Amino acid sequence: MNAAEILLSVGADAAIAIECGERRVSYAELRERVRRAAGAWRALGLKTGDRVIVFAPDSDEWVEAYLGVIWAGGVAIGVNSRLSVEDAAPILKECEARFIWCEAEDAQALVTAVETSVKVVASGPGTLNWGSYLAGAEGIEPVARDNEDAALWIGTSGTTGTPKGVIHVQRVVVNAHSFACGILGLSAADRLYATSKLFFAYALGNSLFAGLRAGATVILDREWPTAERVEQMVEKHRPTLLFSVPTLYNKMLQTGVAARIADRGIRHFVSAGEALPPSIRQGWREQTGCGLISGYGTSETLCLMLYSDDDSGLMKPTPLTEVRFNPNAGADLPQRIWVRHTTVAQGYWKRPDAQADGFHEGWFSPGDMFLRHPDGRLEYAGRNDDMLKIAGQWVSTLWVEQSLASQCGEAVHQIASVGVESGDGLTALAVLAVAAPGYAAEARRRLEDAIEALPGHRRPRWVHWLDALPLTPTGKLQRGRLRALHERQVEAMA
């Protein structure tokens, strides 16, 4: 089989597959463009099994290049193009890609950053010119692969902050639409819009792959999502199924966007990427008259494995998903679960310990904990480590501290980060800092600049300046006291 061929096998020739801005690409056009992109990749020297990073904003060209890699027998890897080259470098090194496909403005920085064995494909100086290769390419037949051969990777991060490559094989696309069809009633007449970007498993699996498998229309946006941007996209493209994250749903509530898009023809609003607070679920129903369907999935599952369609928030398996439990764990205690579905990954790239811990004979066990209720439904109980999920992305407090400390230099004597619950029920970050003697003003300026340079989901919502941070007798930070310190500071400011 070939995963790209499977994804493009259903849509009617004249039906619109992709809408992005003013561009509308039919299924017939997309099939031909992917065939030619595959020919261009082969002309560039892509061999079966070679890995290719797609480093660009979402667009129909992104889909063309990405699926073209898979059609040609390669392995496609979507990477967040908003990352700085410094942040992206560990990912580029880890996956040992042979090519990077990007836009012209990013080409030179990538040429400088990557190994000489990695070929940068773009239209800028010092790169292989994608446009020229594409213009001269002839369409090729899809390269047949075994169903357990790699088709794509999705990047994730471990608790140490070292990126992991999640290996998804050809078969994962076959039933990528099972949740959308079985729960949302997805059909070829639907129009899917995900506010998350295609390098996220959430958007890739549940919107792009599901939409293509059903012959529906997938709406893409080059811009980063805001509440106002979601309203613009809804007004212009009129999606019938919308996929977003609790943080953005909350912003839509706060800005009035939720009420304004309630009567624009959206049949279902899906929330995933982080736990959905009851206050947002309730607020959404009050402002729109619609319930939010919350889902749970991971990079390793590609698609949503659990969902809740009522106000309890308790979850049950999505269609085709099997769930099993540790028979020795007490029913009243949070426990890891195991899930099985055809969209579950094969495993990790060069992570034998994580592989042994999380994967076994087609089953996957995420690091999250769940409580099992008597009726079999599951209650999400958080994660038993220092990782936080903010705006749908995992964040380590250690990453934030290290990044800020490196930017502030000698001006900041101590710095710590802690996850706290904000007033809207979402997880947010607070930073507690101590300025070095004589550097008070400089420390504040540097920290403000360092925070501004962070990706949005890693930016702390609060910054507290203290005289000292609590330490153990041996000089280690007493992390257990940080949350209480934050709460006292917030109370003092009220």
XYZ file of C-alpha atoms in Angstrom:
494
model
C 0.000 0.000 0.000
C 0.896 3.670 -0.142
C -0.585 6.007 2.467
C -0.757 9.019 0.153
C -2.556 7.006 -2.508
C -5.071 5.796 0.081
C -5.739 9.340 1.273
C -6.462 10.522 -2.273
C -8.442 7.497 -3.418
C -11.953 8.602 -2.428
C -12.648 12.230 -3.338
C -14.668 12.938 -6.473
C -12.580 14.577 -9.188
C -14.543 17.846 -9.214
C -14.942 18.087 -5.434
C -12.760 20.606 -3.607
C -10.087 18.891 -1.513
C -8.200 21.907 -0.113
C -9.129 25.536 0.427
C -6.419 27.969 1.514
C -6.966 31.698 1.172
C -8.240 32.272 -2.342
C -6.968 28.935 -3.620
C -9.310 26.022 -4.179
C -7.787 22.693 -5.228
C -10.000 19.901 -6.521
C -9.302 16.250 -5.825
C -8.345 15.715 -9.472
C -5.889 18.628 -9.257
C -4.485 17.491 -5.925
C -3.900 13.958 -7.184
C -2.027 15.293 -10.207
C -0.018 17.770 -8.138
C 0.990 15.070 -5.662
C 1.987 12.752 -8.513
C 4.182 15.500 -9.973
C 5.590 16.416 -6.569
C 6.559 12.770 -6.131
C 8.265 12.892 -9.520
C 10.125 16.024 -8.445
C 11.270 14.351 -5.218
C 12.581 11.378 -7.181
C 14.365 13.714 -9.594
C 15.981 15.421 -6.595
C 17.372 12.062 -5.541
C 14.868 10.903 -2.930
C 15.182 7.187 -2.305
C 12.633 4.882 -0.718
C 12.664 5.376 3.053
C 14.444 8.761 2.963
C 13.130 11.275 5.480
C 12.039 14.768 4.428
C 11.254 17.665 6.778
C 8.427 19.978 5.687
C 9.189 23.306 7.386
C 6.606 25.847 6.250
C 3.227 27.370 7.129
C 0.108 25.371 6.269
C -0.964 25.639 2.640
C -1.995 23.552 -0.336
C 1.696 23.537 -1.342
C 2.514 22.054 2.104
C 0.065 19.224 1.452
C 1.412 18.731 -2.056
C 5.038 18.470 -0.911
C 4.197 16.351 2.164
C 2.006 13.816 0.374
C 4.408 13.866 -2.566
C 7.157 12.576 -0.278
C 4.981 9.662 0.860
C 3.751 8.964 -2.701
C 7.405 8.757 -3.798
C 8.198 6.224 -1.058
C 9.760 8.654 1.406
C 8.914 9.547 4.990
C 7.389 12.992 5.632
C 8.005 14.989 8.837
C 6.098 18.204 9.508
C 7.946 20.671 11.776
C 6.701 23.922 13.289
C 7.988 26.650 10.978
C 7.621 29.254 13.753
C 10.482 27.644 15.639
C 13.758 29.470 15.489
C 16.568 27.633 13.762
C 18.155 27.209 17.207
C 15.024 25.491 18.576
C 14.580 23.431 15.422
C 18.197 22.256 15.291
C 17.787 19.320 17.750
C 14.813 18.067 15.717
C 16.709 18.357 12.446
C 19.654 16.473 13.904
C 17.527 13.821 15.588
C 15.571 12.677 12.553
C 18.560 12.417 10.200
C 16.564 13.798 7.292
C 17.970 13.875 3.788
C 15.927 16.895 2.639
C 14.253 19.964 4.143
C 11.441 21.605 2.177
C 10.874 25.231 3.164
C 9.939 28.662 1.888
C 12.521 31.046 0.448
C 12.743 33.320 3.504
C 13.857 30.439 5.738
C 16.209 28.822 3.260
C 19.477 30.597 4.010
C 19.249 30.149 7.790
C 18.552 26.446 7.330
C 21.410 26.015 4.862
C 23.725 27.452 7.500
C 22.279 25.372 10.351
C 22.080 21.874 8.890
C 24.715 19.333 7.994
C 26.017 19.505 4.447
C 24.494 16.085 3.798
C 21.013 17.593 4.211
C 19.665 19.238 1.074
C 17.503 22.344 1.502
C 14.751 22.563 -1.117
C 13.253 26.005 -1.694
C 13.545 28.875 -4.168
C 16.263 30.830 -2.384
C 20.023 31.143 -2.837
C 22.097 28.109 -1.946
C 19.145 25.729 -2.222
C 17.713 23.248 -4.661
C 14.976 25.095 -6.565
C 11.696 23.312 -5.863
C 9.801 25.305 -8.477
C 12.174 24.287 -11.251
C 12.114 20.621 -10.325
C 8.333 20.673 -10.009
C 7.861 22.386 -13.365
C 9.999 19.786 -15.110
C 8.635 16.760 -13.289
C 6.402 14.058 -14.691
C 3.847 12.384 -12.467
C 4.793 8.941 -11.203
C 2.852 6.000 -9.876
C 2.739 5.613 -6.087
C 5.596 3.569 -4.657
C 4.190 0.449 -3.049
C 5.284 -0.078 0.544
C 4.567 -2.684 3.192
C 1.777 -1.652 5.559
C 4.328 -1.537 8.411
C 6.822 0.613 6.495
C 7.212 4.180 7.748
C 5.113 6.844 6.031
C 5.466 9.823 8.355
C 6.923 10.969 11.642
C 5.436 13.302 14.190
C 7.797 15.079 16.554
C 7.202 15.035 20.281
C 9.346 15.788 23.324
C 10.279 13.726 26.352
C 10.521 14.938 29.898
C 14.172 15.830 29.362
C 13.216 18.125 26.506
C 14.978 15.937 23.938
C 12.725 15.556 20.883
C 11.422 12.091 20.021
C 10.373 10.951 16.594
C 7.070 9.047 16.561
C 7.066 6.656 13.621
C 3.726 6.200 11.856
C 3.428 3.575 9.161
C 1.420 3.282 5.950
C -1.620 1.653 7.569
C -2.355 4.541 9.943
C -4.319 6.500 7.338
C -6.762 3.693 6.508
C -9.082 4.428 9.445
C -7.976 7.972 10.245
C -11.580 9.093 9.706
C -13.167 6.640 12.158
C -13.776 9.244 14.889
C -14.972 11.945 12.499
C -17.286 9.594 10.632
C -18.540 7.618 13.617
C -19.051 10.482 16.073
C -19.293 13.650 13.973
C -21.111 12.122 11.001
C -18.388 13.235 8.568
C -19.325 12.949 4.905
C -18.040 14.243 1.571
C -20.304 17.270 1.976
C -18.439 18.489 5.072
C -15.858 21.228 5.376
C -13.210 20.691 8.089
C -11.209 23.474 9.737
C -8.611 22.932 12.471
C -7.072 25.922 14.221
C -4.026 23.814 15.124
C -1.385 23.455 12.438
C -0.541 20.391 10.378
C 2.659 19.566 12.252
C 0.342 18.695 15.193
C -1.078 15.177 15.187
C -4.443 16.659 16.201
C -4.874 18.651 12.987
C -3.003 16.256 10.721
C -4.941 13.138 11.680
C -8.386 14.388 12.603
C -8.803 17.137 10.020
C -6.514 16.658 6.993
C -6.321 12.876 6.901
C -9.912 12.331 8.026
C -11.217 14.900 5.564
C -9.320 13.445 2.608
C -10.365 9.882 3.511
C -14.003 10.996 3.370
C -13.652 13.022 0.179
C -14.521 16.203 2.091
C -13.041 19.719 1.918
C -10.168 20.638 4.272
C -9.689 24.334 5.058
C -6.138 25.527 5.764
C -4.756 28.845 6.970
C -1.201 30.128 6.715
C -1.667 32.474 9.677
C -1.342 31.571 13.351
C -4.766 31.302 15.018
C -6.344 33.940 17.235
C -9.974 34.265 18.234
C -10.415 37.041 15.676
C -8.712 34.986 12.969
C -11.026 32.041 13.662
C -14.009 34.338 13.164
C -12.597 35.552 9.850
C -11.975 31.990 8.670
C -15.464 30.897 9.633
C -17.044 33.865 7.854
C -15.038 33.292 4.681
C -14.893 29.516 4.398
C -17.979 28.350 6.326
C -16.655 25.121 7.867
C -19.154 22.557 9.123
C -16.725 20.869 11.557
C -14.306 22.917 13.685
C -11.382 21.489 15.651
C -9.656 23.682 18.240
C -8.093 23.697 21.720
C -9.523 24.830 25.088
C -7.271 27.885 25.299
C -8.585 29.221 22.006
C -12.199 28.302 22.781
C -11.786 30.308 25.984
C -10.473 33.302 24.056
C -13.447 33.032 21.696
C -15.747 33.158 24.714
C -13.967 36.167 26.187
C -14.023 38.159 22.944
C -17.587 37.343 21.911
C -16.441 35.372 18.880
C -18.180 32.244 20.173
C -21.627 33.827 20.039
C -20.973 35.388 16.623
C -20.003 32.105 14.935
C -22.728 30.037 16.598
C -25.159 30.381 13.672
C -22.645 30.018 10.846
C -23.427 26.391 10.004
C -20.867 24.569 12.171
C -22.420 21.208 13.111
C -19.821 20.190 15.705
C -17.114 21.935 17.709
C -14.334 19.553 18.823
C -11.877 20.331 21.609
C -8.620 18.444 22.210
C -4.927 19.052 22.860
C -5.414 19.638 26.599
C -8.074 18.930 29.217
C -11.289 20.902 28.713
C -12.267 22.786 31.906
C -15.954 22.528 32.855
C -16.216 26.333 32.888
C -15.340 26.515 29.195
C -17.684 23.659 28.340
C -20.502 25.426 30.208
C -19.671 28.856 28.796
C -19.644 27.530 25.260
C -23.091 25.981 25.656
C -24.457 29.205 27.179
C -23.088 31.457 24.439
C -23.670 29.236 21.426
C -26.360 26.734 22.353
C -23.959 23.997 21.217
C -22.014 21.485 23.259
C -18.296 20.953 22.847
C -17.140 17.433 22.033
C -13.883 16.907 23.902
C -11.343 14.360 22.737
C -8.117 12.773 23.901
C -5.286 11.664 21.672
C -1.504 11.881 21.437
C 1.179 12.151 18.785
C 1.560 8.383 19.168
C -2.111 7.691 18.411
C -2.377 10.254 15.573
C -6.160 10.456 16.009
C -8.472 10.859 19.003
C -8.800 7.687 21.073
C -11.276 8.888 23.726
C -14.113 11.421 23.621
C -16.861 12.975 25.703
C -20.043 14.407 24.230
C -21.827 15.401 27.439
C -21.300 17.819 30.303
C -19.764 15.178 32.589
C -16.475 15.296 30.727
C -16.108 11.540 31.265
C -14.633 9.797 28.247
C -15.304 6.648 26.299
C -13.419 5.024 23.403
C -13.828 6.375 19.896
C -14.910 3.924 17.144
C -12.411 1.087 16.527
C -10.463 1.998 19.692
C -9.798 -0.755 22.211
C -8.858 0.112 25.798
C -7.358 -2.143 28.445
C -6.343 -1.575 32.061
C -3.853 -2.862 34.582
C -5.781 -5.654 36.330
C -3.660 -5.211 39.460
C -4.394 -1.492 39.902
C -7.129 -0.429 42.294
C -10.271 0.755 40.541
C -10.284 3.963 42.591
C -6.717 4.947 41.722
C -5.517 6.866 38.666
C -3.743 4.542 36.274
C -2.183 4.466 32.861
C -4.302 2.872 30.188
C -3.416 0.974 27.020
C -5.105 1.741 23.704
C -5.122 -0.036 20.364
C -6.282 1.295 17.005
C -4.936 1.078 13.463
C -3.730 4.694 13.802
C -1.406 3.870 16.725
C 2.249 4.416 15.841
C 4.827 1.712 15.371
C 7.051 3.305 18.001
C 9.858 5.795 18.589
C 13.039 6.464 16.678
C 16.067 5.277 18.654
C 14.375 5.410 22.073
C 14.482 1.794 23.313
C 13.545 2.594 26.919
C 10.576 4.755 25.932
C 9.627 2.165 23.326
C 9.541 -0.620 25.898
C 7.578 1.530 28.324
C 4.916 2.770 25.919
C 4.483 0.225 23.112
C 3.672 -3.478 23.189
C 2.292 -5.650 20.380
C 0.241 -2.905 18.745
C -0.881 -1.297 22.014
C 0.235 2.105 23.305
C 0.196 3.459 26.857
C 0.434 7.263 27.198
C 1.978 8.848 30.265
C -1.337 10.377 31.308
C -3.379 8.998 34.172
C -7.087 8.167 34.215
C -9.688 7.203 36.794
C -12.007 4.404 35.746
C -15.649 4.947 36.709
C -18.066 2.055 37.418
C -19.757 2.485 34.033
C -16.391 2.127 32.295
C -16.004 5.782 31.374
C -12.669 7.440 32.064
C -11.815 10.629 33.897
C -8.583 12.356 32.917
C -6.431 12.707 36.048
C -3.355 14.551 34.790
C 0.244 13.554 34.346
C 2.647 12.271 36.927
C 5.721 14.293 35.976
C 6.849 17.853 35.469
C 5.326 18.220 32.023
C 2.481 20.669 31.514
C 0.125 20.917 28.576
C -0.474 24.519 27.564
C -2.376 25.517 24.413
C -2.258 21.892 23.338
C 1.515 21.530 23.599
C 3.691 19.901 26.230
C 5.857 22.339 28.150
C 8.539 21.513 30.692
C 9.136 24.016 33.470
C 12.814 23.137 33.152
C 12.883 24.146 29.478
C 11.386 27.529 30.348
C 13.818 28.124 33.210
C 16.838 27.165 31.124
C 15.785 29.336 28.192
C 15.094 32.388 30.345
C 18.256 31.948 32.407
C 20.400 31.712 29.278
C 18.939 34.964 27.925
C 19.128 36.893 31.202
C 22.708 35.964 31.995
C 24.288 37.462 35.092
C 21.443 39.934 35.649
C 19.208 37.242 37.178
C 20.517 35.364 40.198
C 17.760 32.744 40.496
C 14.801 31.804 38.361
C 12.130 29.123 38.638
C 8.971 28.228 36.742
C 5.878 26.469 38.031
C 2.598 25.338 36.538
C -0.500 26.810 38.153
C -4.218 26.869 37.471
C -5.460 30.186 36.127
C -8.801 31.716 36.972
C -10.332 30.261 33.796
C -9.377 26.724 34.824
C -6.517 26.325 32.315
C -2.905 25.502 33.109
C -0.545 28.453 32.904
C 3.026 29.270 33.866
C 4.322 31.530 36.609
C 7.959 32.604 36.884
C 9.616 33.524 40.173
C 12.913 35.383 39.858
C 15.634 36.990 41.960
C 17.713 39.811 40.487
C 21.456 39.810 40.985
C 22.706 42.603 43.317
C 22.856 45.896 41.445
C 20.972 44.529 38.420
C 17.336 45.121 39.399
C 16.327 47.267 36.409
C 18.525 45.365 33.962
C 17.157 42.031 35.174
C 13.571 43.108 34.590
C 14.348 44.361 31.099
C 16.232 41.217 30.120
C 13.541 38.929 31.491
C 10.806 40.797 29.633
C 12.777 40.441 26.385
C 13.495 36.757 27.056
C 9.821 36.020 27.698
C 8.804 37.843 24.525
C 11.205 35.645 22.541
C 9.606 32.416 23.779
C 6.977 30.579 21.717
C 3.537 31.644 22.890
C 2.706 28.411 24.697
C 5.904 28.696 26.805
C 5.375 32.276 27.916
C 4.550 32.671 31.614
C 1.397 34.543 32.522
C 2.856 35.850 35.792
C 6.317 37.083 36.798
C 7.089 37.559 40.479
C 10.273 39.255 41.707
C 11.423 37.997 45.106
C 14.333 38.560 47.453
C 15.194 34.844 47.405
C 13.812 31.478 46.347
C 13.323 28.699 48.917
C 16.238 26.277 49.030
C 16.924 23.022 50.832
C 19.877 22.811 53.247
C 21.916 21.395 50.392
C 21.095 24.360 48.150
C 18.479 22.730 45.923
C 15.309 24.549 44.924
C 12.252 23.561 46.973
C 9.834 23.203 44.102
C 7.035 22.100 46.383
C 6.807 25.636 47.793
C 6.698 27.526 44.476
C 2.963 27.277 43.881
C 2.177 28.637 47.338
C 4.632 31.498 46.769
C 2.863 32.351 43.523
C -0.538 32.319 45.209
C 0.671 34.671 47.943
C 2.065 37.070 45.344
C -1.216 37.071 43.419
C -3.169 37.744 46.611
C -0.839 40.631 47.471
C -1.433 42.197 44.070
C -5.231 41.891 44.310
